[in-house]
Short mmCIF file of C-alpha atoms and ligand atoms in Angstrom, two decimals:
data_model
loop_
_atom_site.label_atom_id
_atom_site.label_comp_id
_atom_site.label_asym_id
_atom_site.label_seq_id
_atom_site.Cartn_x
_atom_site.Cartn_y
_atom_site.Cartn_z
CA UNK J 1 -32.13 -35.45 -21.86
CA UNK J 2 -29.56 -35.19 -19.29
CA UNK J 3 -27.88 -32.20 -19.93
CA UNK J 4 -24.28 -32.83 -19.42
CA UNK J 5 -22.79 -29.08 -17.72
CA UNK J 6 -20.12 -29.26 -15.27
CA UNK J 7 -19.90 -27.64 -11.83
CA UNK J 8 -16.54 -25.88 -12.77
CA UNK J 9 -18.50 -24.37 -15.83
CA UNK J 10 -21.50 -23.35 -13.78
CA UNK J 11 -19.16 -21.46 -11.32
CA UNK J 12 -16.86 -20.05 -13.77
CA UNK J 13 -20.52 -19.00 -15.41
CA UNK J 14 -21.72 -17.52 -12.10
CA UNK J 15 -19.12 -15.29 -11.30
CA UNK J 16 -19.20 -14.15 -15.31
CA UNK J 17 -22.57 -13.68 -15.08
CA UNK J 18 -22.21 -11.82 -11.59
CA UNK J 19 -20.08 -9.35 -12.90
CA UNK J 20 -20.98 -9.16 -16.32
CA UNK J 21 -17.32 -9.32 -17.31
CA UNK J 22 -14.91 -12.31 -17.89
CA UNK J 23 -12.06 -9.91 -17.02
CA UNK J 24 -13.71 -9.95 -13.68
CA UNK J 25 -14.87 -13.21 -13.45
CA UNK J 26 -10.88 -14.24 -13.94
CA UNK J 27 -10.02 -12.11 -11.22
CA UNK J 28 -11.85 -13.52 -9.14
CA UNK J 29 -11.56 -17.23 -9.81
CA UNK J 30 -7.66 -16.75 -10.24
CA UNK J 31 -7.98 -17.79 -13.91
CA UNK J 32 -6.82 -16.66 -17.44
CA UNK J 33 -9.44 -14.70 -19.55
CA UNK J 34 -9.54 -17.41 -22.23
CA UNK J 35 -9.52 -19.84 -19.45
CA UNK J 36 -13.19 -18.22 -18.71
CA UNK J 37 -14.38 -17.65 -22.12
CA UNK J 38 -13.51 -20.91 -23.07
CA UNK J 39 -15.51 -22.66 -19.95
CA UNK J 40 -18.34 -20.28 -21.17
CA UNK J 41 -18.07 -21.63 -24.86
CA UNK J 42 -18.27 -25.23 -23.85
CA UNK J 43 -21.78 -24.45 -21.34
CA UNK J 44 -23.24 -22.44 -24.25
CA UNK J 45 -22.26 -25.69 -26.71
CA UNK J 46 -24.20 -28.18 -23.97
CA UNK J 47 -27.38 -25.40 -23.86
CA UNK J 48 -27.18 -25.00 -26.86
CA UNK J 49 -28.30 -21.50 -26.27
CA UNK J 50 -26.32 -18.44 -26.17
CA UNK J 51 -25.46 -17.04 -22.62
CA UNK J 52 -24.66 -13.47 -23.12
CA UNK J 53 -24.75 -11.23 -25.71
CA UNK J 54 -22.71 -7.86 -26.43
CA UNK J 55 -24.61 -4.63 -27.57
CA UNK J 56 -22.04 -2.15 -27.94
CA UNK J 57 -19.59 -2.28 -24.99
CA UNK J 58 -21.82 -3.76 -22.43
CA UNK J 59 -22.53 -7.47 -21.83
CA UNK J 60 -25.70 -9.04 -20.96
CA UNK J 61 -27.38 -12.51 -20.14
CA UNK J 62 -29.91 -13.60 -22.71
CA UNK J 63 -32.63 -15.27 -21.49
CA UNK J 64 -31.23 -18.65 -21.02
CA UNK J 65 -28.51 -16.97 -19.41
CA UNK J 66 -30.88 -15.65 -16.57
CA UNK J 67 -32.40 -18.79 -16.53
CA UNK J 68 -28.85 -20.31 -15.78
CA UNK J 69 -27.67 -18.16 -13.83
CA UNK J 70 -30.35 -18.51 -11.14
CA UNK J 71 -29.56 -22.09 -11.32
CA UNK J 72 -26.10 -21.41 -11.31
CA UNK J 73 -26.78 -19.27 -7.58
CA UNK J 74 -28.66 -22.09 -5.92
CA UNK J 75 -26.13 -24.90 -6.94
CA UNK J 76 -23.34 -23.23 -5.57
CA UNK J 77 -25.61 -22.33 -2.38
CA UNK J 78 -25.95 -25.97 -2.10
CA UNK J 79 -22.33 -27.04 -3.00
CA UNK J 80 -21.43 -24.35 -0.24
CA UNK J 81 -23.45 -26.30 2.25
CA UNK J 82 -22.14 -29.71 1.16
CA UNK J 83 -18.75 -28.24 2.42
CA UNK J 84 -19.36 -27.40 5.64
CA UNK J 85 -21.43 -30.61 6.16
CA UNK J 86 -18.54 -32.82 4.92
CA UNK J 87 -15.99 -30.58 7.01
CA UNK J 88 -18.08 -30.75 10.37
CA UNK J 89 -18.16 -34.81 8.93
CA UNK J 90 -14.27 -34.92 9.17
CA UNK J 91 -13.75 -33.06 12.34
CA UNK J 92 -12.65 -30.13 11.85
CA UNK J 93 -15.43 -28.32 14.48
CA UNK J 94 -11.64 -27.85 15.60
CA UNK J 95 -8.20 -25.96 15.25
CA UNK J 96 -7.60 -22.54 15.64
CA UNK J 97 -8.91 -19.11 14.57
CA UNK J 98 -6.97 -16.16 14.47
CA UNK J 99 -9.44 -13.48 14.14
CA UNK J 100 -8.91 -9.35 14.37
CA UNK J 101 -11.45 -6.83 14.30
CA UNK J 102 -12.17 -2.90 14.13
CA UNK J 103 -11.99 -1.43 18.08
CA UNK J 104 -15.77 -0.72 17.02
CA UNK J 105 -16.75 -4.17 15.96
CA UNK J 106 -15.69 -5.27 19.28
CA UNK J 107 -18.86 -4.02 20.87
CA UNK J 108 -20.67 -6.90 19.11
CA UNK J 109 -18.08 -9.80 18.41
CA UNK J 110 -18.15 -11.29 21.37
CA UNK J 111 -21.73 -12.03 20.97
CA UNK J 112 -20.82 -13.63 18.18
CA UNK J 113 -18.10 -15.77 18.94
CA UNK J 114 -20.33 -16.66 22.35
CA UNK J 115 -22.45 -18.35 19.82
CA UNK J 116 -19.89 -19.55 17.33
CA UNK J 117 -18.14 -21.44 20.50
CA UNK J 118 -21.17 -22.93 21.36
CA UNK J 119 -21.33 -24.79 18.37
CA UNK J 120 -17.44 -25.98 17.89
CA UNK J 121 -16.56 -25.75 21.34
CA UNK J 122 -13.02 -27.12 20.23
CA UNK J 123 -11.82 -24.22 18.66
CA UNK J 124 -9.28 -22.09 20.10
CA UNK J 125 -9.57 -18.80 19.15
CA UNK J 126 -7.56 -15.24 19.01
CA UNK J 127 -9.12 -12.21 19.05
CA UNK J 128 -7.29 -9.30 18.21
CA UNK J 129 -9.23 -5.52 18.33
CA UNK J 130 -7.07 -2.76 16.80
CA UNK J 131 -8.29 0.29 14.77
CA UNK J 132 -8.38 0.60 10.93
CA UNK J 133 -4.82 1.62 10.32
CA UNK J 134 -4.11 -1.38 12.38
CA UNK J 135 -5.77 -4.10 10.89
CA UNK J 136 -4.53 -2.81 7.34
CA UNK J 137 -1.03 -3.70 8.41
CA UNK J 138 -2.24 -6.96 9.59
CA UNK J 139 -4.02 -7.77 6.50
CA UNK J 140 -0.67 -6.77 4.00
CA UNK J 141 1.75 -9.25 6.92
CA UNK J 142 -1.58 -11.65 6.29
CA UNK J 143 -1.60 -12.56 9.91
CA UNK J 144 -5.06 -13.25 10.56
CA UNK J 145 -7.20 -15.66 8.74
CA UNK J 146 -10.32 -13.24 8.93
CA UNK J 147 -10.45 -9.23 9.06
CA UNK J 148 -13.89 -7.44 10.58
CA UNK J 149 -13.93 -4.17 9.55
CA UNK J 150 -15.57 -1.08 8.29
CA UNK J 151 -14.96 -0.47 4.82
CA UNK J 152 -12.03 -2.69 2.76
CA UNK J 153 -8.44 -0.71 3.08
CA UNK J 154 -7.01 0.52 0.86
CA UNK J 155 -3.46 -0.27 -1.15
CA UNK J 156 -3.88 -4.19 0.33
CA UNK J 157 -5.81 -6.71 -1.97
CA UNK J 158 -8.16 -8.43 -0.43
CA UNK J 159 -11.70 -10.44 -0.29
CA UNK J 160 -14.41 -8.53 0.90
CA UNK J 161 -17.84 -9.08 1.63
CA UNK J 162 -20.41 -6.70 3.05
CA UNK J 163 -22.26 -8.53 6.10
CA UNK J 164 -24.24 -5.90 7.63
CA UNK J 165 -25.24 -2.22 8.12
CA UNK J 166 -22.90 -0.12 10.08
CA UNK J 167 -24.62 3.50 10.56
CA UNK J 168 -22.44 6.07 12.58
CA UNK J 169 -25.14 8.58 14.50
CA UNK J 170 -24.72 11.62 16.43
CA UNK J 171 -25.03 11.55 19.77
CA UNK J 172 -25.52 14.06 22.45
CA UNK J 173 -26.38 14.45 26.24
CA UNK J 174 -30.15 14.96 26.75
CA UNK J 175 -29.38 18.31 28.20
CA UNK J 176 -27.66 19.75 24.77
CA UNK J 177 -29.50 22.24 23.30
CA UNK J 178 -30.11 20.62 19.96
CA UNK J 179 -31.14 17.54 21.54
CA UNK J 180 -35.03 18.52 21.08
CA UNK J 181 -34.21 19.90 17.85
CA UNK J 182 -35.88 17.95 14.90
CA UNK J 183 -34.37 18.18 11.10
CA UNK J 184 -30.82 20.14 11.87
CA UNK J 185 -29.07 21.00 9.08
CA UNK J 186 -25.39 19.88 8.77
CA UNK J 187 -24.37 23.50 8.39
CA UNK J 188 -25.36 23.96 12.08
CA UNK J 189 -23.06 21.90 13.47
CA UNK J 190 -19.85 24.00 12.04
CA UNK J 191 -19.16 25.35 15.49
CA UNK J 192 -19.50 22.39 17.60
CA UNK J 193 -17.03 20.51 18.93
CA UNK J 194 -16.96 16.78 18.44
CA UNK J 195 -15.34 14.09 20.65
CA UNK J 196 -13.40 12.01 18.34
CA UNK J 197 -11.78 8.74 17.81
CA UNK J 198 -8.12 8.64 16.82
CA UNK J 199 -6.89 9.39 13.79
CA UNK J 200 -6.24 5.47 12.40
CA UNK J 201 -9.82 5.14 13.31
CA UNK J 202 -12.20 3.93 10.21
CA UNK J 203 -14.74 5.85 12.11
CA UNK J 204 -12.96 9.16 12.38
CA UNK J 205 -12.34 8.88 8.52
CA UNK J 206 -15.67 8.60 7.44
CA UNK J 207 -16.78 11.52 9.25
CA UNK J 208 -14.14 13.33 8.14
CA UNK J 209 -14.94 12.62 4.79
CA UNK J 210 -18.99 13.00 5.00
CA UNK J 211 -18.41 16.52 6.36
CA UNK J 212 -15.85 17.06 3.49
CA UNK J 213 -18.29 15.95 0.85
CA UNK J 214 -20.98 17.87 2.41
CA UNK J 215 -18.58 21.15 2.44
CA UNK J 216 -18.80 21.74 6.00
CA UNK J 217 -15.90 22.23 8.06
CA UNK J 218 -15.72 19.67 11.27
CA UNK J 219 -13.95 20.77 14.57
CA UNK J 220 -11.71 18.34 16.89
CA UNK J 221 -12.49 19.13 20.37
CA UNK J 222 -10.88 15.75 22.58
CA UNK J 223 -9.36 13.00 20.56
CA UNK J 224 -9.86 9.23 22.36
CA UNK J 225 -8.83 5.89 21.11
CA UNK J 226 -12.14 4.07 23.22
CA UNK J 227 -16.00 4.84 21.59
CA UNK J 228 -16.80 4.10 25.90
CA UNK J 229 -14.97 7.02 26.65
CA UNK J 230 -16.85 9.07 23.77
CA UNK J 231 -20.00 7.98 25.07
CA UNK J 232 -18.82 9.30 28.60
CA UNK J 233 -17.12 12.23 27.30
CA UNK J 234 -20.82 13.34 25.42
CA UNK J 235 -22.72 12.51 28.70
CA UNK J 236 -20.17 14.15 30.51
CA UNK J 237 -21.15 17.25 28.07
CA UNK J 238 -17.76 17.71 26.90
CA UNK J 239 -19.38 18.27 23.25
CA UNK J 240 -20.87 15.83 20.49
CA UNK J 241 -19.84 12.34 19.41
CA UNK J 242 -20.39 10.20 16.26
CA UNK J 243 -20.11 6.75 16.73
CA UNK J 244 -21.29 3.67 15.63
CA UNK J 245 -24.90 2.86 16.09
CA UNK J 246 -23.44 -0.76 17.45
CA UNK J 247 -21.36 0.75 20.33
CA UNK J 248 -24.74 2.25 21.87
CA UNK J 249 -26.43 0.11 24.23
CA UNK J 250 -28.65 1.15 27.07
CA UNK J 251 -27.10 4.56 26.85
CA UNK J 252 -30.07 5.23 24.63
CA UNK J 253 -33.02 3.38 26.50
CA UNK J 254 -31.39 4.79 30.05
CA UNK J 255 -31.57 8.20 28.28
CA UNK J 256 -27.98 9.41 29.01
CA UNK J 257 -27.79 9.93 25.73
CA UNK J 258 -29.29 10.26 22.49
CA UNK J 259 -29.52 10.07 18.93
CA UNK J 260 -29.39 13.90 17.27
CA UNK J 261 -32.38 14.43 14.32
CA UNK J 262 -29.69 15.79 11.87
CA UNK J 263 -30.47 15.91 8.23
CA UNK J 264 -28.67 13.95 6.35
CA UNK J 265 -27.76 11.32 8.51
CA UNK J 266 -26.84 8.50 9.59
CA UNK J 267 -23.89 7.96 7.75
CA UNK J 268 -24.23 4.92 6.22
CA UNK J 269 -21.68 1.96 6.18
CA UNK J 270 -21.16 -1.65 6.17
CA UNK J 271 -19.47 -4.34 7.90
CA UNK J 272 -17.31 -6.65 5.86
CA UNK J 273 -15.61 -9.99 6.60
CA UNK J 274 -12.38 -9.27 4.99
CA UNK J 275 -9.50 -11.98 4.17
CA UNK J 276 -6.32 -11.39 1.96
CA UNK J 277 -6.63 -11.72 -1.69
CA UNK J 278 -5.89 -15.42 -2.51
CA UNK J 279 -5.36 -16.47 1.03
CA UNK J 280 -6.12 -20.34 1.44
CA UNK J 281 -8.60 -20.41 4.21
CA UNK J 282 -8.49 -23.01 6.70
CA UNK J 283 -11.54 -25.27 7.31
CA UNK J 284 -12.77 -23.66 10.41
CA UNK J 285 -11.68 -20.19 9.11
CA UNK J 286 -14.18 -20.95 6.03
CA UNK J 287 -16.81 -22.26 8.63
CA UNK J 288 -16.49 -18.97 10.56
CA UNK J 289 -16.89 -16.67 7.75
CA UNK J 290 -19.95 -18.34 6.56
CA UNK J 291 -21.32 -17.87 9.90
CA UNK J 292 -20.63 -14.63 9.90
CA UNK J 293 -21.92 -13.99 6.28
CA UNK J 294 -25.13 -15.49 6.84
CA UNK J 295 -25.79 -15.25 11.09
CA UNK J 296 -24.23 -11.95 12.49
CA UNK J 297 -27.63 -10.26 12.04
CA UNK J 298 -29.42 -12.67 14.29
CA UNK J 299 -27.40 -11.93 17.11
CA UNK J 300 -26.43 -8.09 16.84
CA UNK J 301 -29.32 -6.18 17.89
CA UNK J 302 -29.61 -2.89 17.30
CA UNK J 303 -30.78 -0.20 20.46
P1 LIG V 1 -12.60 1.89 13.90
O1 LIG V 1 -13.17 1.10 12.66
O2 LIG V 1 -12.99 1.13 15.13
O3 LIG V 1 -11.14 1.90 13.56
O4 LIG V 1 -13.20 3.26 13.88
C1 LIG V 1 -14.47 0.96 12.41
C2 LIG V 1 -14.70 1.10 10.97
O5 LIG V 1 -13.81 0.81 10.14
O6 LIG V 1 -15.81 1.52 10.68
#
């Protein structure tokens, strides 16, 4: 018996089932709420099987609704791929890319678009490298076709999607004091001073805010807008940096620097391919963000 579901259903479905929420799942799809619960109504009428169920306040997927929904994930997968393959088939390994990205994802984009060139050699791209504050104002003129950044910004809606690990470590010149220290407590480091990025900086805000959370007070010694000159300013042993784990390169292997034992830490973040909320991507813009989504890892390797 062929059963006779629709893509449109499955995807509405999908994102219903992702989120556990129609609300949502209309959000994201750009649709009405009964537009979703009625797409849902007619794949439950061709199972013949409810989907999800309600206990209380909370939705759930039944157990045909699991069933589905893993279905669901690997026909869009597939439907994804169709749509590069048919775009490469029409040509459109061309065009142009307008790309901007956090000052500290620069230390690894290039590797990136290295490869990414390889493989559509006819695309012209722009790269853009600004700090957080930066790219937010970007993203709400919806000048670029793809954001990389730390953490989605806030007061601009937008589509984000986590890509990769970010951790931001302490660093120090081999000669500090602390630097054979092993477990340090956060509390330790009230009187140091720490090289810091800019204020603007997605960096500089997360550590302000992990040292807020963790009720310890965090001192400004020099304020740079480069994580190169951090890393020379800590060598230099003009006081203690924390940076992203993807700015350090040899620095660590060459031993003129390295990474502090502190308790607590790394702070953990991502990396997210960011693009205005209902922006119309452009072939090679989609292209690129799948690339990103599913590649960056290969060619970023960690020290
Ligand atoms: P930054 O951004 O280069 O502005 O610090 C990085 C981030 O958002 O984590």
């Amino acid at each position: 018996m062929a059963l006779n579901m629709t893509f449109r259903q499955l995807k509405v479905f999908e994102s219903a089932a992702r989120h556990l929420s129609y609300t949502r799942a209309a959000e994201e799809l750009h649709l009405s709420q009964p537009g979703v619960s009625m797409q849902i109504k007619q794949l439950e009428e061709v199972t013949g099987l409810p989907l999800f169920e309600q206990i209380g306040k909370k939705m759930y997927l039944t157990a045909a609704g699991r069933e589905i929904y893993a279905y669901s994930k690997s026909i869009g997968h597939l439907l994804d791929e169709a749509e590069v393959v048919l775009d490469e088939l029409k040509g459109v390994q061309s065009g142009r890319l307008s790309i901007s990205v956090a000052t500290t994802a620069g230390h690894f984009v290039t590797r990136l678009l290295a490869d990414f060139s390889k493989r559509y050699e006819d695309v012209i791209i722009t790269l853009d490298i600004t700090n957080r504050a930066g790219l937010r104002d970007q993203l709400e003129a919806n000048r670029p076709d793809l954001v990389i950044m730390g953490q989605p910004p806030e007061g601009v809606e937008v589509e984000a999607a986590a890509f990769m690990e970010n951790p931001l470590v302490m660093i120090a010149s081999p000669e500090h004091p602390m630097a054979s220290e092993r477990r340090i407590a956060l509390e330790r480091f009230e009187d140091e001073h720490f090289v810091v990025r800019e204020s603007g900086s997605g960096t500089r805000s997360a550590i302000e805010r992990y040292f807020a959370e963790h009720d310890v007070s965090f001192r400004t010694g020099i304020e740079v807008s480069s994580n190169e000159t951090i890393k020379q300013a800590v060598e230099a042993g003009l006081g203690l940096g924390i940076v992203s784990i993807h700015t350090l390169e040899l620095e660590l292997e060459t031993k003129r620097l390295q990474v502090l034992d502190v308790i607590d830490f790394p702070i953990q973040r991502h990396w997210y391919v960011i693009q205005r909320k209902g922006k119309r991507l452009s072939p090679i813009a989609r292209v690129f963000k799948k690339f990103v989504l599913e590649q960056a890892k290969e060619f970023i390797r960690l020290p």
